[in-house]
PDB file of C-alpha atoms in Angstrom:
ATOM      1  CA  UNK N 299       6.223  -3.641   4.816  1.00  0.00           C
ATOM      2  CA  UNK N 300       6.804   0.103   4.756  1.00  0.00           C
ATOM      3  CA  UNK N 301       4.166   0.561   2.050  1.00  0.00           C
ATOM      4  CA  UNK N 302       1.595  -1.434   4.000  1.00  0.00           C
ATOM      5  CA  UNK N 303       2.268   0.594   7.147  1.00  0.00           C
ATOM      6  CA  UNK N 304       1.985   3.879   5.227  1.00  0.00           C
ATOM      7  CA  UNK N 305      -1.216   2.685   3.537  1.00  0.00           C
ATOM      8  CA  UNK N 306      -2.903   1.858   6.854  1.00  0.00           C
ATOM      9  CA  UNK N 307      -1.578   5.061   8.428  1.00  0.00           C
ATOM     10  CA  UNK N 308      -3.227   7.087   5.640  1.00  0.00           C
ATOM     11  CA  UNK N 309      -6.460   5.106   6.005  1.00  0.00           C
ATOM     12  CA  UNK N 310      -6.606   5.775   9.743  1.00  0.00           C
ATOM     13  CA  UNK N 311      -5.584   9.414   9.348  1.00  0.00           C
ATOM     14  CA  UNK N 312      -8.250  10.166   6.768  1.00  0.00           C
ATOM     15  CA  UNK N 313     -10.837   8.072   8.609  1.00  0.00           C
ATOM     16  CA  UNK N 314     -10.537   9.617  12.054  1.00  0.00           C
ATOM     17  CA  UNK N 315      -8.238  12.635  12.150  1.00  0.00           C
ATOM     18  CA  UNK N 316      -9.102  14.279   8.836  1.00  0.00           C
ATOM     19  CA  UNK N 317     -12.673  13.047   8.486  1.00  0.00           C
ATOM     20  CA  UNK N 318     -14.102  14.481   5.302  1.00  0.00           C
ATOM     21  CA  UNK N 319     -17.328  15.674   6.894  1.00  0.00           C
ATOM     22  CA  UNK N 320     -16.195  16.863  10.298  1.00  0.00           C
ATOM     23  CA  UNK N 321     -12.957  18.643   9.345  1.00  0.00           C
ATOM     24  CA  UNK N 322     -13.720  19.830   5.814  1.00  0.00           C
ATOM     25  CA  UNK N 323     -17.536  19.740   5.583  1.00  0.00           C
ATOM     26  CA  UNK N 324     -17.424  17.945   2.226  1.00  0.00           C
ATOM     27  CA  UNK N 325     -20.558  15.937   1.583  1.00  0.00           C
ATOM     28  CA  UNK N 326     -22.606  17.374   4.433  1.00  0.00           C
ATOM     29  CA  UNK N 327     -25.658  17.914   2.238  1.00  0.00           C
ATOM     30  CA  UNK N 328     -25.350  14.334   0.957  1.00  0.00           C
ATOM     31  CA  UNK N 329     -25.304  13.036   4.544  1.00  0.00           C
ATOM     32  CA  UNK N 330     -28.444  14.983   5.382  1.00  0.00           C
ATOM     33  CA  UNK N 331     -30.105  13.371   2.367  1.00  0.00           C
ATOM     34  CA  UNK N 332     -28.914   9.877   3.330  1.00  0.00           C
ATOM     35  CA  UNK N 333     -30.297  10.313   6.831  1.00  0.00           C
ATOM     36  CA  UNK N 334     -33.796  10.367   5.327  1.00  0.00           C
ATOM     37  CA  UNK N 335     -33.174   6.870   3.960  1.00  0.00           C
ATOM     38  CA  UNK N 336     -30.827   5.049   6.377  1.00  0.00           C
ATOM     39  CA  UNK N 337     -31.042   1.779   4.418  1.00  0.00           C
ATOM     40  CA  UNK N 338     -28.929   3.301   1.658  1.00  0.00           C
ATOM     41  CA  UNK N 339     -26.052   4.322   3.959  1.00  0.00           C
ATOM     42  CA  UNK N 340     -23.992   1.154   3.576  1.00  0.00           C
ATOM     43  CA  UNK N 341     -24.597   0.943  -0.160  1.00  0.00           C
ATOM     44  CA  UNK N 342     -23.605   4.571  -0.758  1.00  0.00           C
ATOM     45  CA  UNK N 343     -20.570   4.267   1.484  1.00  0.00           C
ATOM     46  CA  UNK N 344     -19.310   1.241  -0.442  1.00  0.00           C
ATOM     47  CA  UNK N 345     -19.971   2.911  -3.787  1.00  0.00           C
ATOM     48  CA  UNK N 346     -18.341   6.195  -2.731  1.00  0.00           C
ATOM     49  CA  UNK N 347     -15.306   4.362  -1.342  1.00  0.00           C
ATOM     50  CA  UNK N 348     -14.939   2.353  -4.531  1.00  0.00           C
ATOM     51  CA  UNK N 349     -15.265   5.402  -6.777  1.00  0.00           C
ATOM     52  CA  UNK N 350     -12.753   7.441  -4.758  1.00  0.00           C
ATOM     53  CA  UNK N 351     -10.211   4.626  -4.573  1.00  0.00           C
ATOM     54  CA  UNK N 352     -10.407   3.629  -8.246  1.00  0.00           C
ATOM     55  CA  UNK N 353     -10.479   7.223  -9.510  1.00  0.00           C
ATOM     56  CA  UNK N 354      -7.479   8.025  -7.300  1.00  0.00           C
ATOM     57  CA  UNK N 355      -5.588   5.041  -8.723  1.00  0.00           C
ATOM     58  CA  UNK N 356      -6.438   6.064 -12.288  1.00  0.00           C
ATOM     59  CA  UNK N 357      -5.700   9.748 -11.722  1.00  0.00           C
ATOM     60  CA  UNK N 358      -2.406   9.366  -9.876  1.00  0.00           C
ATOM     61  CA  UNK N 359      -0.193   8.657 -12.922  1.00  0.00           C
ATOM     62  CA  UNK N 360      -1.921  11.401 -14.900  1.00  0.00           C
ATOM     63  CA  UNK N 361      -1.588  13.899 -12.054  1.00  0.00           C
ATOM     64  CA  UNK N 362       2.171  14.202 -12.563  1.00  0.00           C
ATOM     65  CA  UNK N 363       1.666  15.203 -16.192  1.00  0.00           C
ATOM     66  CA  UNK N 364      -0.924  17.843 -15.373  1.00  0.00           C
ATOM     67  CA  UNK N 365       0.750  19.363 -12.297  1.00  0.00           C
ATOM     68  CA  UNK N 366       3.757  20.464 -14.335  1.00  0.00           C
ATOM     69  CA  UNK N 367       1.584  22.626 -16.608  1.00  0.00           C
ATOM     70  CA  UNK N 368       1.120  26.370 -16.154  1.00  0.00           C
ATOM     71  CA  UNK N 369      -2.579  26.256 -15.204  1.00  0.00           C
ATOM     72  CA  UNK N 370      -2.436  23.170 -12.995  1.00  0.00           C
ATOM     73  CA  UNK N 371      -4.908  24.664 -10.516  1.00  0.00           C
ATOM     74  CA  UNK N 372      -7.575  24.383 -13.233  1.00  0.00           C
ATOM     75  CA  UNK N 373      -6.381  21.217 -14.928  1.00  0.00           C
ATOM     76  CA  UNK N 374      -6.044  18.981 -11.842  1.00  0.00           C
ATOM     77  CA  UNK N 375      -9.731  19.292 -10.810  1.00  0.00           C
ATOM     78  CA  UNK N 376     -10.760  18.721 -14.428  1.00  0.00           C
ATOM     79  CA  UNK N 377      -8.540  15.640 -14.538  1.00  0.00           C
ATOM     80  CA  UNK N 378     -10.152  14.200 -11.426  1.00  0.00           C
ATOM     81  CA  UNK N 379     -13.655  14.994 -12.652  1.00  0.00           C
ATOM     82  CA  UNK N 380     -12.776  13.041 -15.792  1.00  0.00           C
ATOM     83  CA  UNK N 381     -11.418  10.170 -13.672  1.00  0.00           C
ATOM     84  CA  UNK N 382     -14.606  10.116 -11.609  1.00  0.00           C
ATOM     85  CA  UNK N 383     -16.722  10.126 -14.769  1.00  0.00           C
ATOM     86  CA  UNK N 384     -14.663   7.292 -16.287  1.00  0.00           C
ATOM     87  CA  UNK N 385     -14.894   5.284 -13.053  1.00  0.00           C
ATOM     88  CA  UNK N 386     -18.652   5.869 -12.918  1.00  0.00           C
ATOM     89  CA  UNK N 387     -19.113   4.771 -16.534  1.00  0.00           C
ATOM     90  CA  UNK N 388     -16.969   1.670 -16.078  1.00  0.00           C
ATOM     91  CA  UNK N 389     -18.730   0.708 -12.838  1.00  0.00           C
ATOM     92  CA  UNK N 390     -22.140   1.285 -14.423  1.00  0.00           C
ATOM     93  CA  UNK N 391     -21.378  -0.935 -17.418  1.00  0.00           C
ATOM     94  CA  UNK N 392     -19.588  -3.668 -15.448  1.00  0.00           C
ATOM     95  CA  UNK N 393     -22.242  -3.927 -12.737  1.00  0.00           C
ATOM     96  CA  UNK N 394     -25.035  -3.887 -15.313  1.00  0.00           C
ATOM     97  CA  UNK N 395     -23.433  -6.645 -17.409  1.00  0.00           C
ATOM     98  CA  UNK N 396     -21.986  -8.866 -14.664  1.00  0.00           C
ATOM     99  CA  UNK N 397     -24.520  -8.472 -11.838  1.00  0.00           C
ATOM    100  CA  UNK N 398     -27.930  -7.403 -13.201  1.00  0.00           C
ATOM    101  CA  UNK N 399     -29.771  -8.200  -9.943  1.00  0.00           C
ATOM    102  CA  UNK N 400     -27.341  -6.111  -7.920  1.00  0.00           C
ATOM    103  CA  UNK N 401     -27.527  -3.362 -10.550  1.00  0.00           C
ATOM    104  CA  UNK N 402     -31.227  -2.862  -9.880  1.00  0.00           C
ATOM    105  CA  UNK N 403     -30.392  -2.155  -6.227  1.00  0.00           C
ATOM    106  CA  UNK N 404     -27.543   0.296  -6.851  1.00  0.00           C
ATOM    107  CA  UNK N 405     -28.459   2.090 -10.067  1.00  0.00           C
ATOM    108  CA  UNK N 406     -30.094   4.982  -8.194  1.00  0.00           C
ATOM    109  CA  UNK N 407     -27.187   5.286  -5.740  1.00  0.00           C
ATOM    110  CA  UNK N 408     -24.237   5.061  -8.120  1.00  0.00           C
ATOM    111  CA  UNK N 409     -24.612   8.550  -9.608  1.00  0.00           C
ATOM    112  CA  UNK N 410     -25.002  10.427  -6.307  1.00  0.00           C
ATOM    113  CA  UNK N 411     -22.150   8.403  -4.792  1.00  0.00           C
ATOM    114  CA  UNK N 412     -19.794   9.297  -7.635  1.00  0.00           C
ATOM    115  CA  UNK N 413     -20.685  12.888  -8.429  1.00  0.00           C
ATOM    116  CA  UNK N 414     -20.481  14.917  -5.234  1.00  0.00           C
ATOM    117  CA  UNK N 415     -18.038  17.242  -3.551  1.00  0.00           C
ATOM    118  CA  UNK N 416     -16.914  14.500  -1.136  1.00  0.00           C
ATOM    119  CA  UNK N 417     -15.558  12.402  -4.000  1.00  0.00           C
ATOM    120  CA  UNK N 418     -13.810  15.296  -5.726  1.00  0.00           C
ATOM    121  CA  UNK N 419     -12.438  16.696  -2.467  1.00  0.00           C
ATOM    122  CA  UNK N 420     -11.095  13.282  -1.510  1.00  0.00           C
ATOM    123  CA  UNK N 421      -9.101  13.220  -4.715  1.00  0.00           C
ATOM    124  CA  UNK N 422      -7.854  16.797  -4.579  1.00  0.00           C
ATOM    125  CA  UNK N 423      -6.486  16.625  -1.024  1.00  0.00           C
ATOM    126  CA  UNK N 424      -3.847  13.937  -1.805  1.00  0.00           C
ATOM    127  CA  UNK N 425      -2.950  15.898  -4.913  1.00  0.00           C
ATOM    128  CA  UNK N 426      -2.393  19.083  -2.923  1.00  0.00           C
ATOM    129  CA  UNK N 427      -0.412  17.220  -0.268  1.00  0.00           C
ATOM    130  CA  UNK N 428       1.587  15.475  -3.027  1.00  0.00           C
ATOM    131  CA  UNK N 429       1.047  11.994  -1.610  1.00  0.00           C
ATOM    132  CA  UNK N 430       2.552   9.013  -3.389  1.00  0.00           C
ATOM    133  CA  UNK N 431       0.464   6.221  -4.953  1.00  0.00           C
ATOM    134  CA  UNK N 432       0.120   4.199  -1.739  1.00  0.00           C
ATOM    135  CA  UNK N 433      -0.817   7.309   0.246  1.00  0.00           C
ATOM    136  CA  UNK N 434      -3.378   8.329  -2.375  1.00  0.00           C
ATOM    137  CA  UNK N 435      -5.044   4.905  -2.280  1.00  0.00           C
ATOM    138  CA  UNK N 436      -5.037   4.840   1.525  1.00  0.00           C
ATOM    139  CA  UNK N 437      -6.398   8.355   1.719  1.00  0.00           C
ATOM    140  CA  UNK N 438      -9.204   7.560  -0.725  1.00  0.00           C
ATOM    141  CA  UNK N 439     -10.178   4.388   1.107  1.00  0.00           C
ATOM    142  CA  UNK N 440     -10.136   6.163   4.467  1.00  0.00           C
ATOM    143  CA  UNK N 441     -12.142   9.116   3.168  1.00  0.00           C
ATOM    144  CA  UNK N 442     -14.884   6.872   1.815  1.00  0.00           C
ATOM    145  CA  UNK N 443     -15.079   4.887   5.035  1.00  0.00           C
ATOM    146  CA  UNK N 444     -14.907   8.116   7.040  1.00  0.00           C
ATOM    147  CA  UNK N 445     -17.915   9.409   5.139  1.00  0.00           C
ATOM    148  CA  UNK N 446     -19.896   6.341   6.195  1.00  0.00           C
ATOM    149  CA  UNK N 447     -18.657   6.575   9.787  1.00  0.00           C
ATOM    150  CA  UNK N 448     -19.618  10.238  10.008  1.00  0.00           C
ATOM    151  CA  UNK N 449     -23.036   9.547   8.503  1.00  0.00           C
ATOM    152  CA  UNK N 450     -23.634   6.798  11.070  1.00  0.00           C
ATOM    153  CA  UNK N 451     -22.565   9.067  13.949  1.00  0.00           C
ATOM    154  CA  UNK N 452     -24.828  11.837  12.688  1.00  0.00           C
ATOM    155  CA  UNK N 453     -27.693   9.358  12.276  1.00  0.00           C
ATOM    156  CA  UNK N 454     -27.318   8.164  15.875  1.00  0.00           C
ATOM    157  CA  UNK N 455     -27.234  11.774  17.019  1.00  0.00           C
ATOM    158  CA  UNK N 456     -30.398  12.637  15.109  1.00  0.00           C
ATOM    159  CA  UNK N 457     -32.230   9.740  16.757  1.00  0.00           C
ATOM    160  CA  UNK N 458     -31.023  10.894  20.178  1.00  0.00           C
ATOM    161  CA  UNK N 459     -32.044  14.482  19.439  1.00  0.00           C
ATOM    162  CA  UNK N 460     -35.558  13.322  18.562  1.00  0.00           C
ATOM    163  CA  UNK N 461     -35.875  11.934  22.099  1.00  0.00           C
ATOM    164  CA  UNK N 462     -34.747  15.182  23.747  1.00  0.00           C
ATOM    165  CA  UNK N 463     -36.890  18.139  24.622  1.00  0.00           C
ATOM    166  CA  UNK N 464     -35.558  20.758  22.247  1.00  0.00           C
ATOM    167  CA  UNK N 465     -36.971  24.305  22.214  1.00  0.00           C
ATOM    168  CA  UNK N 466     -39.246  24.891  19.259  1.00  0.00           C
ATOM    169  CA  UNK N 467     -36.878  27.438  17.693  1.00  0.00           C
ATOM    170  CA  UNK N 468     -34.125  24.815  17.531  1.00  0.00           C
ATOM    171  CA  UNK N 469     -36.116  21.785  16.340  1.00  0.00           C
ATOM    172  CA  UNK N 470     -35.062  20.126  13.122  1.00  0.00           C
ATOM    173  CA  UNK N 471     -32.160  21.544  11.139  1.00  0.00           C
ATOM    174  CA  UNK N 472     -30.927  24.148  13.676  1.00  0.00           C
ATOM    175  CA  UNK N 473     -30.245  21.589  16.422  1.00  0.00           C
ATOM    176  CA  UNK N 474     -28.703  19.256  13.842  1.00  0.00           C
ATOM    177  CA  UNK N 475     -26.314  21.994  12.731  1.00  0.00           C
ATOM    178  CA  UNK N 476     -25.382  22.710  16.356  1.00  0.00           C
ATOM    179  CA  UNK N 477     -24.740  18.983  16.841  1.00  0.00           C
ATOM    180  CA  UNK N 478     -22.572  18.886  13.697  1.00  0.00           C
ATOM    181  CA  UNK N 479     -20.651  21.919  14.896  1.00  0.00           C
ATOM    182  CA  UNK N 480     -19.896  20.287  18.242  1.00  0.00           C
ATOM    183  CA  UNK N 481     -18.761  17.082  16.549  1.00  0.00           C
ATOM    184  CA  UNK N 482     -16.589  19.099  14.187  1.00  0.00           C
ATOM    185  CA  UNK N 483     -14.965  20.857  17.136  1.00  0.00           C
ATOM    186  CA  UNK N 484     -14.245  17.488  18.725  1.00  0.00           C
ATOM    187  CA  UNK N 485     -12.574  16.240  15.537  1.00  0.00           C
ATOM    188  CA  UNK N 486     -10.736  19.547  15.238  1.00  0.00           C
ATOM    189  CA  UNK N 487      -9.324  18.875  18.695  1.00  0.00           C
ATOM    190  CA  UNK N 488      -7.933  15.572  17.408  1.00  0.00           C
ATOM    191  CA  UNK N 489      -6.109  17.354  14.596  1.00  0.00           C
ATOM    192  CA  UNK N 490      -4.622  19.870  17.003  1.00  0.00           C
ATOM    193  CA  UNK N 491      -5.145  23.442  15.792  1.00  0.00           C
ATOM    194  CA  UNK N 492      -3.367  22.950  12.479  1.00  0.00           C
ATOM    195  CA  UNK N 493      -5.702  21.706   9.805  1.00  0.00           C
ATOM    196  CA  UNK N 494      -3.893  20.564   6.695  1.00  0.00           C
ATOM    197  CA  UNK N 495      -4.387  22.697   3.619  1.00  0.00           C
TER     198      UNK N 495
END
């Protein structure tokens, strides 16, 4: 029961309090790209969540071996990049063989969902905080879902901003960046002036 409670606590913490976009700005450029094609948001969120969770599960046992080495600050990111690449390759082959119809829908989204700073950052944070296996899985699941939640919030905000009378100097990206900054400050207020390292 303790493991289940810790798992859901890590999911909720990484989903709301330490949202990957609003508190760390990982994946912001990917969100701006997804906003151009809102139909892909759910698909990319599911793929990103799956890649982060599986790569975290694969990388956790190997992390202990690498962190004891002298140059762990270089080896740990390389380990997780390898885990992401292995997860991507396995997902690509399995989806292509087992679900060819579904593969046609996700083949263009699988690469961008796996290889981005949001995925790598979501794996490095539990490593830096030295979370256990359950915490790592919960953190990865929450980070992937938090990415989708943040993208949806930003998408709603963009639609609302299009209805507002914005001065010409602020139209487009400038007002979007102001909006993101205000949302980030709101999430920063939830954390309480001490962002985790």
